[in-house]
Amino acid sequence: MAAILVISSISLQAQTSTAPKKATVHKKAPAESPVERQIRELREQMASQQAQIDALKQQNADKDAKLAAAQQSAQDAQTAAATASAKADSLSSNLSANTEAVSNLNSTVTDLKTTNVGLAQTISDTKKTISDELESPLAIHYKGVQITPVAFFAGEMVYRQRAMNADVNTPFNATPYPGAAQANTSELNFSGRQSRIGALFVGNPGPFKLSGYVEADFLGAGASSNENQSNSYVLRQRQIFGQAALNNGFTVTGGQMWSLVTETKKSTDNRTENLPQVIDAQYVVGFSWERQPGIRFQQKIGGFTGAVSVEEAEIIYSATNANNNFFIGNAGAGGGLYNLTANYSNNVAPDVIAKATYDAKFGHFEIGGVSRWFRDRYYPNQTLATPSATGGTNNTKVGGGFFVNARAPITKFADVGVHVLGGTGVGRYGTSTLPDVTVHPDGTLEPIKNLQGLASVELHPLPKLDLVGYWGEEYAQRTTYLSTIGADAGKLVGYAPITSTNAGCNTETLPTTPTSGLGSIGVSGNPPYSPGTPANCLGATKYLYEATAGFTYRFYTSPKYGRLQYQMQYSYLSRQAWAGVTSAAGAATTTFGGPHATNNMVFTSFRYYLP
């Protein structure tokens, strides 16, 4: 029905539109019929419905467009979600990898920081070492060996109240008794001979350390040495040794060195010898030492060190009234490169020395022992009416002793020390070289009891100033035996027999006539270089003691340029002899007090030490 109405409406509209237009006549519109009214209303309804239809179509189109847009957005969102998910998975994977990488990186950075700290220190130390070596090299490098020069250069002087015709090296046991002409004259000598040169050679392969050391001064005297013009004294070997030190604390040293008897500052290490701080090249009475060839073995365990050495032996002999029925050795042989004017004993064995040390914060302590063997060849048939060498026999006697050394700081400004060595046949190890042995009437040797002691105080009130004081003593016991052999029966033989005379020890005598070309005849016919010596004076030394005080002032000290210092030393020396009889023919019951000799000595020294 609606369709018919629509068609009718369209037909009517078409007819109306095609009908020719007439001129407008303003006539009164006829009344609308009911049919027309219905048609008009239908038309209006149809137009309204058409408008609604068009609106619905537009709405549908908009909805379709929105749906399409929504679908596209959903698709885009899905794609984006998939992409985001993939990115998230990738990011998660990367994050896990990055976490591990960051952890590794942090560890690497930590290691690098640690390495860099050590590297920085190494670089700093290397720069300092290079700088020091460039500006002030402490050593010369030859292949894998480091060579360090060792030297000081000295200008020194000694004054002695009683002349001894000695350089800065004092022969303590030759201090003249009052009857000696030289006991009434003084001496003043200048010297540069204690100047020292040397070098330390060190190679370090790793498992062990190799080193060699050489040291020399000019206190040797050659046949042409004199002080008339050129003062041409010769170079003298002091030390020359080689050493191998393992990392486990074991060390072996061979060559000429300070004896193991000598006190050291640390362990039993070479080149740490604790020498008295004096100018006198013979040091101080009571100081025990030797510099001689040997081989030393030492082992360190913590603060303890044990050491054993075998060292060159030699015999110092002294006797009165000895028979001509033995010998110890002979003068040096030129072809053997020994000194033709010195005596050498024919030794049967080396001296053996053992020592243990302990190093602590409160000091350095040593204890040790010395074993010695003394051999001679004696002839029991020499005293027969017809002397004969038949029956000549070698005889060996054993000697030795014990020693202790202790040194400790009582404050940071003061150190005290004590040294004692006692035994039989150990006189040679004292700085005064008192005798080791004497002889029996039958020609066999007898070791002499000896004692050596030294006390020291060393003060350090200022960094540049040291003050020192030493008191030392050495003793040799009277050792004699009554002879029962032939014409010598009843005679005392040995060291310091009481029957020997000391009557002339305090009486001065005239100069003597020279027995060689060393002297020249003066106006009175007496030689100017042969002063008088006491007659009837055995003067066998009982003991020597010395009190010494001195100071060292260091004007300048630099690790780069070295050290400049001045020293002064004063010494009071006393020599006491064993008592004897009033005359050579006197009775043993009439004794004469042992002679006594003294000397006052002053030393000065100006030295420059290499750094």
Coordinates of C-alpha atoms in Angstrom, one line a residue:
M1 CA 0.0 0.0 0.0
A2 CA 2.8 2.4 0.9
A3 CA 4.5 1.6 -2.4
I4 CA 1.2 2.4 -4.3
L5 CA 1.0 5.7 -2.5
V6 CA 4.5 6.5 -3.3
I7 CA 4.0 5.7 -7.0
S8 CA 0.9 7.7 -7.1
S9 CA 2.6 10.6 -5.4
I10 CA 5.4 10.5 -7.9
S11 CA 3.0 10.4 -10.8
L12 CA 1.1 13.3 -9.6
Q13 CA 4.3 15.2 -9.0
A14 CA 5.3 14.5 -12.5
Q15 CA 2.1 15.6 -14.0
T16 CA 2.2 18.7 -12.0
S17 CA 5.7 19.5 -13.1
T18 CA 5.0 18.9 -16.7
A19 CA 1.9 20.9 -16.9
P20 CA 2.4 24.3 -18.5
K21 CA 2.5 27.2 -16.2
K22 CA -0.2 29.7 -16.4
A23 CA 0.0 33.3 -15.4
T24 CA -0.5 33.7 -11.7
V25 CA -4.1 34.6 -11.0
H26 CA -4.8 35.6 -7.6
K27 CA -7.9 33.7 -7.1
K28 CA -9.1 32.3 -3.8
A29 CA -7.9 28.8 -3.3
P30 CA -10.6 26.3 -3.5
A31 CA -11.3 24.4 -0.5
E32 CA -9.2 21.3 0.0
S33 CA -11.0 18.1 -0.4
P34 CA -10.5 15.3 2.0
V35 CA -8.8 13.2 -0.6
E36 CA -6.3 16.0 -1.3
R37 CA -5.8 16.4 2.3
Q38 CA -5.0 12.8 2.7
I39 CA -2.7 12.8 -0.3
R40 CA -0.9 15.8 1.1
E41 CA -0.5 14.2 4.5
L42 CA 0.7 11.1 2.9
R43 CA 3.2 13.0 0.9
E44 CA 4.5 14.8 4.0
Q45 CA 4.7 11.4 5.8
M46 CA 6.6 9.9 2.9
A47 CA 9.1 12.9 2.9
S48 CA 9.6 12.5 6.6
Q49 CA 10.2 8.8 6.2
Q50 CA 12.6 9.4 3.3
A51 CA 14.5 11.8 5.5
Q52 CA 14.6 9.2 8.3
I53 CA 15.8 6.5 5.8
D54 CA 18.5 8.9 4.6
A55 CA 19.6 9.6 8.2
L56 CA 19.6 5.8 8.9
K57 CA 21.8 5.2 5.8
Q58 CA 24.2 7.9 6.9
Q59 CA 24.3 6.5 10.4
N60 CA 25.0 3.0 9.0
A61 CA 27.7 4.4 6.8
D62 CA 29.2 6.2 9.8
K63 CA 29.0 3.1 11.8
D64 CA 30.6 1.0 9.1
A65 CA 33.3 3.6 8.8
K66 CA 33.8 3.6 12.6
L67 CA 33.7 -0.2 12.6
A68 CA 36.3 -0.3 9.8
A69 CA 38.4 2.2 11.7
A70 CA 38.0 0.2 14.9
Q71 CA 38.9 -3.0 13.1
Q72 CA 42.0 -1.3 11.7
S73 CA 42.9 0.1 15.1
A74 CA 42.4 -3.3 16.6
Q75 CA 44.6 -4.8 13.9
D76 CA 47.1 -2.1 14.4
A77 CA 46.9 -2.6 18.1
Q78 CA 47.4 -6.4 17.7
T79 CA 50.3 -5.8 15.4
A80 CA 51.7 -3.3 17.9
A81 CA 51.1 -5.7 20.7
A82 CA 52.9 -8.5 18.9
T83 CA 55.8 -6.1 18.1
A84 CA 55.8 -4.9 21.7
S85 CA 55.8 -8.5 22.9
A86 CA 58.7 -9.4 20.6
K87 CA 60.5 -6.3 21.8
A88 CA 59.8 -7.3 25.4
D89 CA 61.1 -10.8 24.8
S90 CA 64.2 -9.4 23.1
L91 CA 64.6 -6.8 25.9
S92 CA 64.2 -9.5 28.5
S93 CA 66.8 -11.6 26.8
N94 CA 69.1 -8.6 26.4
L95 CA 68.5 -7.6 30.0
S96 CA 69.6 -11.0 31.2
A97 CA 72.6 -10.9 29.0
N98 CA 73.3 -7.4 30.1
T99 CA 73.0 -8.3 33.7
E100 CA 75.7 -11.0 33.3
A101 CA 77.8 -8.7 31.2
V102 CA 77.4 -5.9 33.8
S103 CA 78.4 -8.4 36.6
N104 CA 81.4 -9.5 34.6
L105 CA 82.3 -5.9 33.8
N106 CA 82.0 -4.9 37.5
S107 CA 84.4 -7.8 38.3
T108 CA 86.8 -6.8 35.6
V109 CA 86.6 -3.1 36.7
T110 CA 87.4 -4.2 40.3
D111 CA 90.3 -6.3 39.1
L112 CA 91.5 -3.4 37.0
K113 CA 91.3 -1.0 39.9
T114 CA 93.4 -3.4 42.0
T115 CA 95.8 -3.9 39.2
N116 CA 96.0 -0.1 38.6
V117 CA 96.8 0.5 42.2
G118 CA 99.7 -1.9 42.1
L119 CA 100.7 -0.6 38.6
A120 CA 100.6 3.0 39.8
Q121 CA 102.8 2.1 42.8
T122 CA 105.1 0.1 40.5
I123 CA 105.3 3.0 38.0
S124 CA 105.9 5.4 40.9
D125 CA 108.7 3.2 42.3
T126 CA 110.1 2.7 38.9
K127 CA 110.1 6.4 38.1
K128 CA 111.7 7.1 41.5
T129 CA 114.3 4.4 40.8
I130 CA 115.0 5.7 37.3
S131 CA 115.1 9.2 38.6
D132 CA 117.5 8.3 41.4
E133 CA 119.7 6.3 39.1
L134 CA 119.8 9.1 36.5
E135 CA 120.5 11.8 39.0
S136 CA 122.4 9.8 41.7
P137 CA 123.1 6.2 40.6
L138 CA 123.9 4.0 43.6
A139 CA 125.2 1.2 41.5
I140 CA 126.7 0.4 38.1
H141 CA 124.9 -2.3 36.1
Y142 CA 127.0 -4.8 34.1
K143 CA 124.8 -7.5 32.4
G144 CA 122.9 -9.0 35.4
V145 CA 125.4 -7.8 38.0
Q146 CA 124.9 -4.7 40.1
I147 CA 128.2 -3.1 41.1
T148 CA 128.2 -0.6 44.1
P149 CA 131.4 1.4 44.8
V150 CA 132.5 1.5 48.4
A151 CA 135.0 4.1 49.6
F152 CA 136.0 6.9 51.9
F153 CA 138.9 9.3 51.6
A154 CA 140.6 10.3 54.9
G155 CA 143.0 12.9 56.1
E156 CA 144.1 11.9 59.7
M157 CA 146.6 12.7 62.4
V158 CA 147.9 11.0 65.6
Y159 CA 149.8 12.4 68.5
R160 CA 151.4 10.1 71.1
Q161 CA 153.0 11.2 74.3
R162 CA 155.5 8.4 74.0
A163 CA 156.8 7.7 70.5
M164 CA 156.1 4.3 69.0
N165 CA 157.1 5.1 65.4
A166 CA 153.6 4.1 64.2
D167 CA 151.0 5.4 61.9
V168 CA 147.3 5.6 62.9
N169 CA 147.7 1.9 63.7
T170 CA 148.8 1.5 67.3
P171 CA 150.9 -1.6 68.3
F172 CA 149.5 -1.6 71.9
N173 CA 151.9 -4.3 73.2
A174 CA 154.9 -2.2 72.2
T175 CA 154.1 0.8 74.3
P176 CA 157.6 1.6 75.7
Y177 CA 158.5 1.3 79.3
P178 CA 160.0 4.3 81.1
G179 CA 163.6 3.2 80.5
A180 CA 163.2 3.3 76.7
A181 CA 164.6 6.4 75.1
Q182 CA 161.4 6.9 73.0
A183 CA 159.3 6.9 76.2
N184 CA 160.8 10.4 76.7
T185 CA 159.9 11.8 73.3
S186 CA 156.5 12.3 71.6
E187 CA 155.4 11.8 68.0
L188 CA 153.0 13.6 65.6
N189 CA 152.2 11.9 62.4
F190 CA 149.8 12.7 59.5
S191 CA 148.3 10.1 57.3
G192 CA 145.9 9.5 54.5
R193 CA 146.6 5.8 54.4
Q194 CA 143.4 4.6 56.0
S195 CA 141.5 5.8 53.0
R196 CA 139.5 2.9 51.6
I197 CA 138.4 1.7 48.2
G198 CA 136.3 -1.3 47.2
A199 CA 133.1 -2.5 45.6
L200 CA 130.2 -4.8 46.1
F201 CA 129.1 -7.1 43.3
V202 CA 125.6 -8.6 43.4
G203 CA 123.8 -10.9 41.0
N204 CA 120.3 -12.3 41.7
P205 CA 119.3 -15.2 39.5
G206 CA 116.2 -15.8 41.7
P207 CA 116.6 -19.1 43.6
F208 CA 119.7 -17.7 45.3
K209 CA 121.7 -14.5 45.5
L210 CA 125.4 -14.2 44.5
S211 CA 127.7 -11.5 45.7
G212 CA 131.3 -10.6 45.9
Y213 CA 133.1 -8.0 47.9
V214 CA 136.5 -6.4 47.8
E215 CA 137.9 -3.8 50.1
A216 CA 141.4 -2.3 50.4
D217 CA 143.3 0.5 52.1
F218 CA 146.9 1.8 52.0
L219 CA 148.2 0.6 55.4
G220 CA 150.6 -1.8 53.8
A221 CA 154.4 -1.1 53.7
G222 CA 156.6 -2.1 50.8
A223 CA 160.4 -2.2 50.6
S224 CA 160.5 1.3 49.1
S225 CA 157.9 2.8 51.4
N226 CA 159.1 5.9 53.4
E227 CA 158.0 9.4 54.4
N228 CA 161.0 11.3 53.0
Q229 CA 159.3 12.5 49.9
S230 CA 156.6 10.5 48.1
N231 CA 155.2 8.6 51.0
S232 CA 154.8 5.6 48.7
Y233 CA 152.8 3.2 50.8
V234 CA 151.2 0.2 49.1
L235 CA 147.7 -1.0 48.7
R236 CA 146.6 -3.6 51.2
Q237 CA 144.0 -6.3 51.0
R238 CA 141.4 -6.0 53.8
Q239 CA 138.6 -8.2 52.6
I240 CA 137.9 -10.1 49.4
F241 CA 135.3 -12.8 49.4
G242 CA 132.5 -14.5 47.4
Q243 CA 129.1 -15.5 48.7
A244 CA 126.0 -17.5 47.8
A245 CA 122.8 -17.0 49.8
L246 CA 119.8 -19.3 49.3
N247 CA 116.2 -18.1 49.8
N248 CA 115.8 -20.5 52.7
G249 CA 118.3 -18.6 54.9
F250 CA 121.4 -20.7 54.2
T251 CA 124.5 -18.8 53.2
V252 CA 128.1 -19.9 52.3
T253 CA 130.9 -17.4 52.1
G254 CA 134.5 -17.9 51.2
G255 CA 137.6 -15.7 51.0
Q256 CA 139.3 -13.2 53.3
M257 CA 136.8 -11.6 55.7
W258 CA 136.3 -10.6 59.3
S259 CA 136.6 -13.7 61.6
L260 CA 133.4 -15.2 62.9
V261 CA 134.7 -14.2 66.4
T262 CA 134.1 -10.5 65.5
E263 CA 130.8 -9.1 66.8
T264 CA 128.2 -8.3 64.1
K265 CA 125.2 -6.0 64.1
K266 CA 122.9 -8.5 62.5
S267 CA 122.9 -12.2 62.5
T268 CA 126.4 -13.4 61.4
D269 CA 126.1 -11.5 58.2
N270 CA 129.3 -10.2 56.5
R271 CA 129.7 -6.5 56.2
T272 CA 127.6 -5.9 59.4
E273 CA 130.6 -6.1 61.8
N274 CA 130.1 -3.9 64.8
L275 CA 133.5 -2.2 65.0
P276 CA 134.4 0.4 67.6
Q277 CA 133.8 3.9 66.3
V278 CA 137.4 5.0 66.6
I279 CA 140.1 6.4 64.3
D280 CA 142.8 4.0 65.5
A281 CA 143.2 1.3 62.8
Q282 CA 144.1 -1.2 65.5
Y283 CA 140.7 -0.3 67.2
V284 CA 140.6 -0.7 71.0
V285 CA 142.3 -3.0 73.6
G286 CA 139.8 -5.8 74.4
F287 CA 138.3 -5.9 71.0
S288 CA 138.5 -9.4 69.5
W289 CA 138.8 -9.8 65.8
E290 CA 140.8 -11.1 62.8
R291 CA 140.6 -10.6 59.1
Q292 CA 141.8 -13.8 57.5
P293 CA 140.9 -16.3 54.8
G294 CA 138.2 -18.8 55.6
I295 CA 134.9 -20.4 54.7
R296 CA 131.7 -19.7 56.6
F297 CA 128.4 -21.5 56.7
Q298 CA 125.4 -19.9 58.3
Q299 CA 121.7 -20.7 58.6
K300 CA 119.0 -18.3 59.7
I301 CA 115.8 -19.4 61.4
G302 CA 113.6 -16.5 62.4
G303 CA 115.7 -14.2 64.7
F304 CA 118.2 -17.0 65.3
T305 CA 121.3 -17.7 63.3
G306 CA 123.8 -20.6 63.6
A307 CA 127.2 -20.4 61.9
V308 CA 130.4 -22.3 61.6
S309 CA 133.6 -21.2 60.0
V310 CA 137.0 -22.7 59.3
E311 CA 139.7 -20.0 59.2
E312 CA 143.4 -19.6 58.6
A313 CA 145.5 -20.5 61.6
E314 CA 148.7 -18.8 62.9
I315 CA 150.6 -19.0 66.1
I316 CA 151.9 -16.1 68.2
Y317 CA 154.7 -17.5 70.4
S318 CA 156.6 -16.0 73.4
A319 CA 159.1 -17.7 75.8
T320 CA 162.1 -17.0 77.9
N321 CA 165.0 -19.4 78.5
A322 CA 163.7 -21.8 75.8
N323 CA 165.9 -24.6 74.7
N324 CA 166.9 -24.9 71.0
N325 CA 165.1 -28.2 70.7
F326 CA 161.9 -27.4 68.7
F327 CA 160.5 -25.3 65.8
I328 CA 157.1 -24.0 64.9
G329 CA 157.6 -22.7 61.4
N330 CA 159.9 -20.5 59.3
A331 CA 160.3 -17.1 57.7
G332 CA 158.3 -16.5 54.6
A333 CA 159.5 -17.9 51.3
G334 CA 159.8 -15.3 48.5
G335 CA 159.0 -17.9 45.9
G336 CA 155.8 -18.7 47.8
L337 CA 154.8 -15.0 47.9
Y338 CA 155.1 -14.7 51.6
N339 CA 156.9 -11.9 53.4
L340 CA 160.6 -12.6 53.8
T341 CA 160.7 -10.7 57.0
A342 CA 157.7 -12.3 58.7
N343 CA 157.4 -15.7 60.5
Y344 CA 154.8 -18.3 59.5
S345 CA 153.8 -21.3 61.5
N346 CA 153.4 -24.7 60.0
N347 CA 149.8 -25.3 60.9
V348 CA 148.3 -28.7 61.3
A349 CA 144.6 -27.6 61.1
P350 CA 142.5 -24.5 60.6
D351 CA 140.9 -22.6 63.5
V352 CA 137.3 -23.7 63.8
I353 CA 134.7 -21.2 65.2
A354 CA 131.1 -21.7 65.9
K355 CA 128.6 -19.0 66.8
A356 CA 124.9 -18.6 67.5
T357 CA 123.2 -15.2 67.4
Y358 CA 119.8 -13.8 68.3
D359 CA 118.3 -10.6 67.0
A360 CA 115.5 -9.0 69.0
K361 CA 113.9 -5.6 69.4
F362 CA 115.8 -5.2 72.7
G363 CA 119.2 -6.1 71.3
H364 CA 121.7 -8.4 69.5
F365 CA 123.2 -11.3 71.4
E366 CA 126.0 -13.8 70.5
I367 CA 127.6 -16.8 72.0
G368 CA 130.4 -18.9 70.5
G369 CA 133.5 -20.9 70.8
V370 CA 136.9 -21.3 69.2
S371 CA 138.9 -24.5 68.7
R372 CA 142.6 -24.3 67.9
W373 CA 145.5 -26.7 67.3
F374 CA 149.2 -25.9 67.8
R375 CA 151.9 -28.1 66.4
D376 CA 155.6 -28.0 66.6
R377 CA 158.4 -30.5 66.0
Y378 CA 160.6 -31.1 68.9
Y379 CA 163.9 -33.0 69.4
P380 CA 164.3 -34.8 72.8
N381 CA 168.0 -35.7 72.0
Q382 CA 169.1 -32.1 71.5
T383 CA 170.1 -31.8 75.2
L384 CA 172.4 -34.9 75.1
A385 CA 176.2 -34.4 75.4
T386 CA 176.2 -35.0 71.7
P387 CA 173.1 -33.3 70.4
S388 CA 171.2 -35.3 67.8
A389 CA 168.1 -34.8 65.7
T390 CA 167.3 -38.5 66.1
G391 CA 163.9 -39.1 67.6
G392 CA 162.5 -35.8 66.3
T393 CA 158.7 -35.9 66.9
N394 CA 155.7 -33.8 66.0
N395 CA 153.6 -32.7 68.9
T396 CA 150.1 -31.1 68.8
K397 CA 148.4 -29.3 71.6
V398 CA 144.7 -28.2 71.6
G399 CA 143.5 -24.8 72.7
G400 CA 140.4 -22.7 72.4
G401 CA 137.9 -20.7 74.3
F402 CA 134.4 -19.2 74.5
F403 CA 133.1 -15.7 73.9
V404 CA 129.9 -13.8 74.3
N405 CA 128.8 -10.5 72.8
A406 CA 125.7 -8.4 73.8
R407 CA 124.6 -5.0 72.6
A408 CA 121.3 -3.3 73.4
P409 CA 119.7 0.1 73.1
I410 CA 118.9 1.5 76.6
T411 CA 117.1 4.5 74.9
K412 CA 116.9 5.7 71.3
F413 CA 119.8 7.9 72.1
A414 CA 122.2 5.3 73.7
D415 CA 123.5 1.8 73.1
V416 CA 125.6 -0.3 75.5
G417 CA 127.7 -3.3 74.7
V418 CA 129.9 -5.9 76.3
H419 CA 132.3 -8.4 74.9
V420 CA 134.3 -11.2 76.6
L421 CA 136.5 -13.9 75.2
G422 CA 138.5 -16.3 77.4
G423 CA 140.4 -19.5 76.9
T424 CA 143.8 -20.9 76.2
G425 CA 145.8 -20.0 73.1
V426 CA 143.4 -17.3 72.0
G427 CA 145.7 -14.3 72.5
R428 CA 146.0 -13.8 68.7
Y429 CA 142.3 -12.9 68.5
G430 CA 142.8 -9.9 70.8
T431 CA 143.7 -6.6 69.1
S432 CA 146.9 -6.4 71.2
T433 CA 148.1 -9.8 69.9
L434 CA 149.3 -11.2 73.2
P435 CA 151.0 -14.6 72.8
D436 CA 149.0 -17.8 72.2
V437 CA 151.6 -20.4 73.3
T438 CA 154.9 -20.8 75.1
V439 CA 157.1 -23.9 75.4
H440 CA 158.1 -26.6 77.9
P441 CA 161.8 -27.3 78.6
D442 CA 161.4 -30.5 76.4
G443 CA 160.3 -28.5 73.4
T444 CA 156.6 -29.2 73.4
L445 CA 154.2 -26.3 73.2
E446 CA 151.9 -25.0 75.9
P447 CA 148.9 -22.8 75.3
I448 CA 148.7 -19.6 77.4
K449 CA 145.5 -18.7 79.2
N450 CA 144.1 -15.4 77.8
L451 CA 141.2 -13.1 78.6
Q452 CA 139.8 -10.2 76.6
G453 CA 137.0 -7.9 77.5
L454 CA 135.5 -4.7 76.2
A455 CA 132.7 -2.5 77.4
S456 CA 131.2 0.3 75.3
V457 CA 128.7 3.1 75.5
E458 CA 127.7 4.9 72.3
L459 CA 125.5 8.0 72.5
H460 CA 123.5 9.7 69.7
P461 CA 122.3 13.0 71.2
L462 CA 121.8 14.6 67.8
P463 CA 121.3 13.1 64.3
K464 CA 124.6 14.5 63.3
L465 CA 126.6 13.7 66.5
D466 CA 127.8 10.5 68.1
L467 CA 129.7 10.3 71.4
V468 CA 131.5 7.1 72.3
G469 CA 133.3 5.6 75.2
Y470 CA 135.2 2.3 75.5
W471 CA 137.1 0.5 78.2
G472 CA 139.0 -2.7 77.4
E473 CA 141.5 -5.1 78.8
E474 CA 143.6 -8.0 77.7
Y475 CA 145.4 -10.5 79.9
A476 CA 148.0 -13.2 79.4
Q477 CA 148.8 -15.6 82.3
R478 CA 152.3 -16.3 83.5
T479 CA 153.1 -19.8 82.2
T480 CA 156.4 -21.4 83.2
Y481 CA 158.0 -24.8 83.8
L482 CA 161.1 -25.9 85.7
S483 CA 163.7 -27.6 83.6
T484 CA 165.2 -30.9 84.6
I485 CA 167.3 -31.3 81.5
G486 CA 171.1 -31.4 81.7
A487 CA 172.8 -28.2 82.4
D488 CA 169.5 -26.3 82.3
A489 CA 168.1 -28.2 85.3
G490 CA 166.5 -25.8 87.8
K491 CA 165.8 -23.1 85.2
L492 CA 162.3 -21.7 84.6
V493 CA 161.2 -21.9 81.0
G494 CA 158.1 -20.3 79.5
Y495 CA 156.2 -17.1 79.4
A496 CA 157.2 -14.4 82.0
P497 CA 159.3 -16.6 84.4
I498 CA 159.7 -14.9 87.7
T499 CA 163.4 -15.5 87.7
S500 CA 163.8 -13.1 84.7
T501 CA 164.9 -9.6 85.6
N502 CA 163.0 -6.4 85.2
A503 CA 165.5 -4.3 87.0
G504 CA 166.4 -2.1 84.1
C505 CA 162.9 -1.4 82.8
N506 CA 162.9 2.1 84.2
T507 CA 166.5 3.1 83.4
E508 CA 167.2 4.9 80.2
T509 CA 170.2 3.8 78.1
L510 CA 172.3 5.3 75.3
P511 CA 171.5 4.8 71.7
T512 CA 172.9 1.6 70.2
T513 CA 175.2 1.1 67.3
P514 CA 173.3 0.1 64.2
T515 CA 173.7 -3.4 62.8
S516 CA 172.5 -2.3 59.3
G517 CA 172.6 0.6 57.0
L518 CA 169.4 2.1 58.4
G519 CA 171.2 4.5 60.7
S520 CA 173.9 7.1 60.1
I521 CA 176.6 8.1 62.5
G522 CA 176.1 11.4 64.2
V523 CA 178.6 13.8 65.7
S524 CA 179.0 11.8 68.9
G525 CA 179.4 8.6 67.0
N526 CA 175.9 7.3 68.0
P527 CA 173.3 6.5 65.3
P528 CA 170.4 9.0 65.2
Y529 CA 167.9 6.2 64.3
S530 CA 168.8 3.6 67.0
P531 CA 167.5 5.0 70.3
G532 CA 168.4 3.1 73.5
T533 CA 166.3 0.3 74.8
P534 CA 166.2 -0.8 78.5
A535 CA 168.8 -3.4 79.5
N536 CA 167.9 -6.2 81.9
C537 CA 164.2 -5.7 81.3
L538 CA 162.1 -8.7 80.2
G539 CA 158.8 -6.8 80.7
A540 CA 156.5 -9.7 79.7
T541 CA 153.0 -8.2 79.5
K542 CA 150.6 -9.2 82.1
Y543 CA 147.7 -7.1 81.0
L544 CA 146.9 -4.0 78.9
Y545 CA 144.0 -1.7 79.3
E546 CA 142.8 1.3 77.4
A547 CA 140.2 3.9 78.1
T548 CA 138.9 5.8 75.0
A549 CA 136.5 8.6 74.4
G550 CA 135.6 10.4 71.2
F551 CA 133.0 11.9 69.0
T552 CA 131.9 11.9 65.3
Y553 CA 130.2 14.9 63.8
R554 CA 128.7 14.6 60.4
F555 CA 128.7 18.0 58.7
Y556 CA 126.7 16.8 55.7
T557 CA 124.9 13.6 54.8
S558 CA 123.1 12.9 51.6
P559 CA 122.0 9.7 49.9
K560 CA 122.9 11.4 46.6
Y561 CA 126.2 13.2 47.4
G562 CA 127.7 11.2 50.3
R563 CA 128.8 12.1 53.8
L564 CA 131.4 14.5 55.2
Q565 CA 132.4 14.0 58.8
Y566 CA 135.0 14.9 61.4
Q567 CA 136.2 12.6 64.3
M568 CA 138.3 13.1 67.3
Q569 CA 139.5 10.4 69.7
Y570 CA 141.5 10.4 73.0
S571 CA 143.0 7.3 74.4
Y572 CA 144.8 6.5 77.6
L573 CA 146.8 3.3 77.3
S574 CA 148.4 1.3 80.2
R575 CA 150.7 -1.7 79.9
Q576 CA 151.5 -3.7 83.1
A577 CA 154.3 -6.4 83.1
W578 CA 154.7 -9.5 85.2
A579 CA 157.1 -9.0 88.1
G580 CA 160.7 -10.3 88.0
V581 CA 163.9 -10.4 90.1
T582 CA 166.2 -7.5 90.8
S583 CA 169.0 -8.7 88.5
A584 CA 169.7 -11.4 86.0
A585 CA 171.7 -13.3 88.6
G586 CA 169.3 -12.5 91.5
A587 CA 167.3 -15.1 93.5
A588 CA 163.7 -15.8 92.6
T589 CA 162.8 -14.8 96.1
T590 CA 163.9 -11.2 95.6
T591 CA 161.4 -9.8 93.2
F592 CA 161.1 -6.5 91.5
G593 CA 157.7 -5.1 90.8
G594 CA 156.5 -5.4 87.2
P595 CA 157.2 -2.3 85.1
H596 CA 154.4 -0.1 84.1
A597 CA 154.1 1.9 80.8
T598 CA 151.5 4.4 79.9
N599 CA 150.7 6.5 76.8
N600 CA 148.3 9.3 76.0
M601 CA 147.2 9.5 72.4
V602 CA 145.0 11.9 70.4
F603 CA 143.6 11.1 66.9
T604 CA 141.8 13.3 64.5
S605 CA 140.1 12.4 61.2
F606 CA 138.4 14.2 58.3
R607 CA 136.6 11.9 55.9
Y608 CA 134.4 12.0 52.9
Y609 CA 132.3 8.8 52.3
L610 CA 130.7 7.8 49.0
P611 CA 126.9 7.6 49.2

